[in-house]
Short mmCIF file of C-alpha atoms in Angstrom, two decimals:
data_model
loop_
_atom_site.label_atom_id
_atom_site.label_comp_id
_atom_site.label_asym_id
_atom_site.label_seq_id
_atom_site.Cartn_x
_atom_site.Cartn_y
_atom_site.Cartn_z
CA MET A 1225 64.49 15.46 -1.88
CA HIS A 1226 66.26 16.48 -5.11
CA ARG A 1227 68.34 13.30 -4.96
CA ILE A 1228 65.19 11.12 -4.63
CA VAL A 1229 63.51 12.86 -7.58
CA SER A 1230 66.60 12.40 -9.77
CA MET A 1231 66.90 8.74 -8.70
CA GLU A 1232 63.26 8.32 -9.64
CA ARG A 1233 63.81 9.79 -13.10
CA GLU A 1234 66.77 7.49 -13.60
CA GLY A 1235 64.61 4.50 -12.73
CA ILE A 1236 66.60 3.62 -9.62
CA LEU A 1237 63.76 4.43 -7.20
CA PRO A 1238 60.32 3.44 -8.41
CA PHE A 1239 57.64 6.08 -7.85
CA HIS A 1240 54.67 4.88 -5.86
CA GLY A 1241 51.96 7.47 -6.24
CA PHE A 1242 49.80 9.44 -8.63
CA LYS A 1243 50.31 12.44 -10.81
CA ILE A 1244 47.66 15.12 -10.28
CA MET A 1245 47.88 18.45 -12.08
CA GLY A 1246 51.52 17.76 -12.91
CA LYS A 1247 52.50 17.04 -9.29
CA HIS A 1248 53.39 13.66 -7.89
CA ILE A 1249 51.26 12.64 -4.91
CA PRO A 1250 52.68 9.72 -2.91
CA PHE A 1251 50.54 6.62 -2.67
CA THR A 1252 50.66 6.61 1.13
CA PHE A 1253 49.26 10.17 1.23
CA CYS A 1254 46.39 9.13 -1.08
CA LEU A 1255 45.67 6.08 1.05
CA LEU A 1256 45.70 8.16 4.24
CA ALA A 1257 43.33 10.72 2.68
CA LEU A 1258 40.93 7.95 1.62
CA LEU A 1259 40.98 6.44 5.10
CA VAL A 1260 40.25 9.79 6.75
CA CYS A 1261 37.38 10.48 4.35
CA GLY A 1262 36.05 6.97 4.79
CA CYS A 1263 36.03 7.29 8.57
CA ASN A 1264 33.64 10.23 8.31
CA VAL A 1265 31.07 8.24 6.34
CA SER A 1266 28.19 6.80 8.32
CA THR A 1267 26.63 3.57 7.25
CA VAL A 1268 23.36 1.91 8.06
CA SER A 1269 23.61 -1.85 8.34
CA LYS A 1270 21.21 -4.16 6.55
CA ASP A 1271 19.42 -4.95 9.83
CA PHE A 1272 18.55 -1.89 11.87
CA THR A 1273 15.78 -0.29 13.90
CA TYR A 1274 15.08 3.43 13.82
CA LYS A 1275 13.01 4.92 16.64
CA TYR A 1276 11.74 8.46 16.95
CA SER A 1277 9.63 10.06 19.62
CA MET A 1278 8.29 13.55 20.24
CA GLU A 1279 6.89 14.27 23.66
CA SER A 1280 5.47 17.16 25.62
CA VAL A 1281 5.90 15.66 29.06
CA CYS A 1282 2.50 16.65 30.48
CA ASN A 1283 0.49 16.63 27.24
CA PHE A 1284 1.29 14.05 24.54
CA LYS A 1285 3.73 11.56 23.11
CA VAL A 1286 4.13 10.26 19.56
CA GLU A 1287 6.45 7.34 18.85
CA PHE A 1288 7.55 5.85 15.55
CA GLN A 1289 9.58 2.70 14.99
CA LEU A 1290 10.82 1.48 11.62
CA ASN A 1291 12.37 -1.98 11.34
CA SER A 1292 14.60 -3.34 8.60
CA ASP A 1293 11.82 -5.75 7.52
CA LEU A 1294 9.89 -2.59 6.38
CA SER A 1295 7.41 -2.87 9.29
CA TYR A 1296 6.59 0.19 11.33
CA VAL A 1297 4.61 1.07 14.45
CA ILE A 1298 3.17 4.49 15.29
CA THR A 1299 1.99 5.02 18.87
CA GLN A 1300 0.17 8.11 20.10
CA GLU A 1301 -0.65 8.96 23.69
CA ASN A 1302 -2.61 11.97 24.87
CA TYR A 1303 -1.61 12.36 28.53
CA PHE A 1304 -3.90 15.33 29.08
CA PHE A 1305 -7.11 13.55 28.04
CA ASP A 1306 -5.99 10.28 29.61
CA ARG A 1307 -5.68 12.05 32.98
CA PHE A 1308 -9.06 13.71 32.44
CA GLU A 1309 -10.71 10.36 31.59
CA GLY A 1310 -8.77 8.50 34.29
CA LYS A 1311 -7.40 5.81 31.95
CA HIS A 1312 -4.32 5.10 29.84
CA ASN A 1313 -5.43 4.87 26.21
CA PRO A 1314 -2.54 4.75 23.70
CA VAL A 1315 -3.46 4.46 20.01
CA GLU A 1316 -1.20 2.18 18.00
CA LYS A 1317 -1.02 1.63 14.26
CA GLU A 1318 1.13 -0.99 12.57
CA GLY A 1319 1.96 -1.09 8.91
CA THR A 1320 4.51 -1.81 6.24
CA ALA A 1321 6.53 0.87 4.47
CA THR A 1322 6.95 0.67 0.72
CA LYS A 1323 10.44 -0.08 -0.56
CA SER A 1324 10.69 3.52 -1.77
CA GLU A 1325 9.69 4.92 1.63
CA PHE A 1326 12.10 2.56 3.37
CA GLU A 1327 15.00 3.53 1.08
CA THR A 1328 14.23 7.22 1.69
CA PHE A 1329 14.41 6.59 5.44
CA ARG A 1330 17.60 4.56 5.06
CA LYS A 1331 19.30 7.31 3.04
CA LEU A 1332 18.20 10.05 5.46
CA ILE A 1333 19.34 8.01 8.47
CA ARG A 1334 22.72 7.37 6.85
CA ASP A 1335 23.19 10.98 5.77
CA SER A 1336 22.15 12.41 9.15
CA LYS A 1337 25.07 10.60 10.86
CA ILE A 1338 23.20 9.82 14.07
CA ASP A 1339 26.11 7.69 15.23
CA LYS A 1340 28.39 10.76 15.19
CA MET A 1341 26.02 13.04 17.13
CA GLU A 1342 26.25 13.93 20.81
CA ASP A 1343 23.93 12.13 23.22
CA ALA A 1344 21.95 15.21 24.32
CA TYR A 1345 21.26 18.76 23.16
CA GLY A 1346 19.65 21.66 24.99
CA PHE A 1347 19.47 20.29 28.52
CA ASN A 1348 22.23 22.47 29.98
CA GLU A 1349 20.75 25.74 28.79
CA GLU A 1350 19.43 28.37 31.20
CA LYS A 1351 15.89 28.44 29.78
CA ASN A 1352 14.74 24.86 30.21
CA SER A 1353 10.96 24.82 30.42
CA GLY A 1354 9.49 21.82 32.18
CA ASN A 1355 6.75 21.71 29.55
CA SER A 1356 8.93 21.82 26.45
CA VAL A 1357 8.85 19.33 23.63
CA LEU A 1358 11.51 16.63 23.76
CA TYR A 1359 12.73 14.58 20.82
CA MET A 1360 14.47 11.25 20.96
CA VAL A 1361 16.07 9.45 18.03
CA THR A 1362 17.56 5.99 18.43
CA LEU A 1363 19.36 3.92 15.83
CA THR A 1364 20.03 0.27 16.70
CA GLN A 1365 22.28 -1.80 14.47
CA ASN A 1366 24.81 -4.58 14.94
CA GLY A 1367 23.69 -5.02 18.55
CA LYS A 1368 24.51 -1.40 19.46
CA SER A 1369 22.16 1.52 20.04
CA LYS A 1370 22.85 5.21 19.71
CA SER A 1371 20.26 7.57 21.20
CA VAL A 1372 20.10 11.32 20.79
CA PHE A 1373 17.90 13.41 23.11
CA ILE A 1374 16.94 16.95 22.07
CA ASN A 1375 15.15 19.67 24.00
CA ALA A 1376 13.19 21.55 21.33
CA GLY A 1377 14.18 24.89 22.86
CA THR A 1378 17.87 24.35 22.14
CA LYS A 1379 19.81 26.92 20.16
CA GLN A 1380 22.04 24.15 18.80
CA PRO A 1381 22.19 24.15 15.00
CA PHE A 1382 21.72 20.71 13.43
CA SER A 1383 22.80 19.50 10.03
CA LYS A 1384 20.37 19.97 7.15
CA LYS A 1385 20.36 16.20 6.67
CA PHE A 1386 19.34 15.53 10.28
CA ILE A 1387 16.59 18.14 10.02
CA ALA A 1388 15.44 16.49 6.78
CA LEU A 1389 15.22 13.14 8.62
CA ILE A 1390 13.08 14.66 11.38
CA GLU A 1391 10.83 16.45 8.85
CA TYR A 1392 10.38 13.29 6.77
CA THR A 1393 9.62 11.26 9.89
CA ASN A 1394 6.98 13.76 11.03
CA SER A 1395 5.41 13.87 7.55
CA TYR A 1396 5.39 10.08 7.43
CA ILE A 1397 3.69 9.84 10.82
CA ASN A 1398 1.08 12.41 9.80
CA ALA A 1399 0.33 10.56 6.55
CA HIS A 1400 0.10 7.12 8.22
CA GLU A 1401 -1.21 7.75 11.74
CA LYS A 1402 -4.92 7.24 11.09
CA PRO A 1403 -6.11 3.64 11.63
#
């Protein structure tokens, strides 16, 4: 190593790297670090569909779908009253998100790293109530879909950014659900 450093000082061996805090960092190490960091970044393609649903299997279901053309659909089903009335009566509302709302969704989807999450959470746990609330999040882009299923009773901690996506989605549905 000493020989290489002295050859470098003499100009025989060109240095390929950077000097940080007085230390030489080889270029290949910097490139490798950038590649590793870049592989952990999630992206959301220009054309995507984000779907979210929250369901209590015997009681209700709320679905939300946001498309890359800013259109959205909110569907609500009340299984309990539908059974009581003897008919299937889903309520659907279509609309268009503002560019600001859409960009907020896009950022939250990107930051939540859905594509890096496991497929299911909370279904292998001992206490698995048959009447619990289930969440499903699906991101479809570039012809591929990634779905995440979550039993609300899970003890699994989720990232703050994923929780922010779920909270924003629920707030959005509540603000836009009325026809």
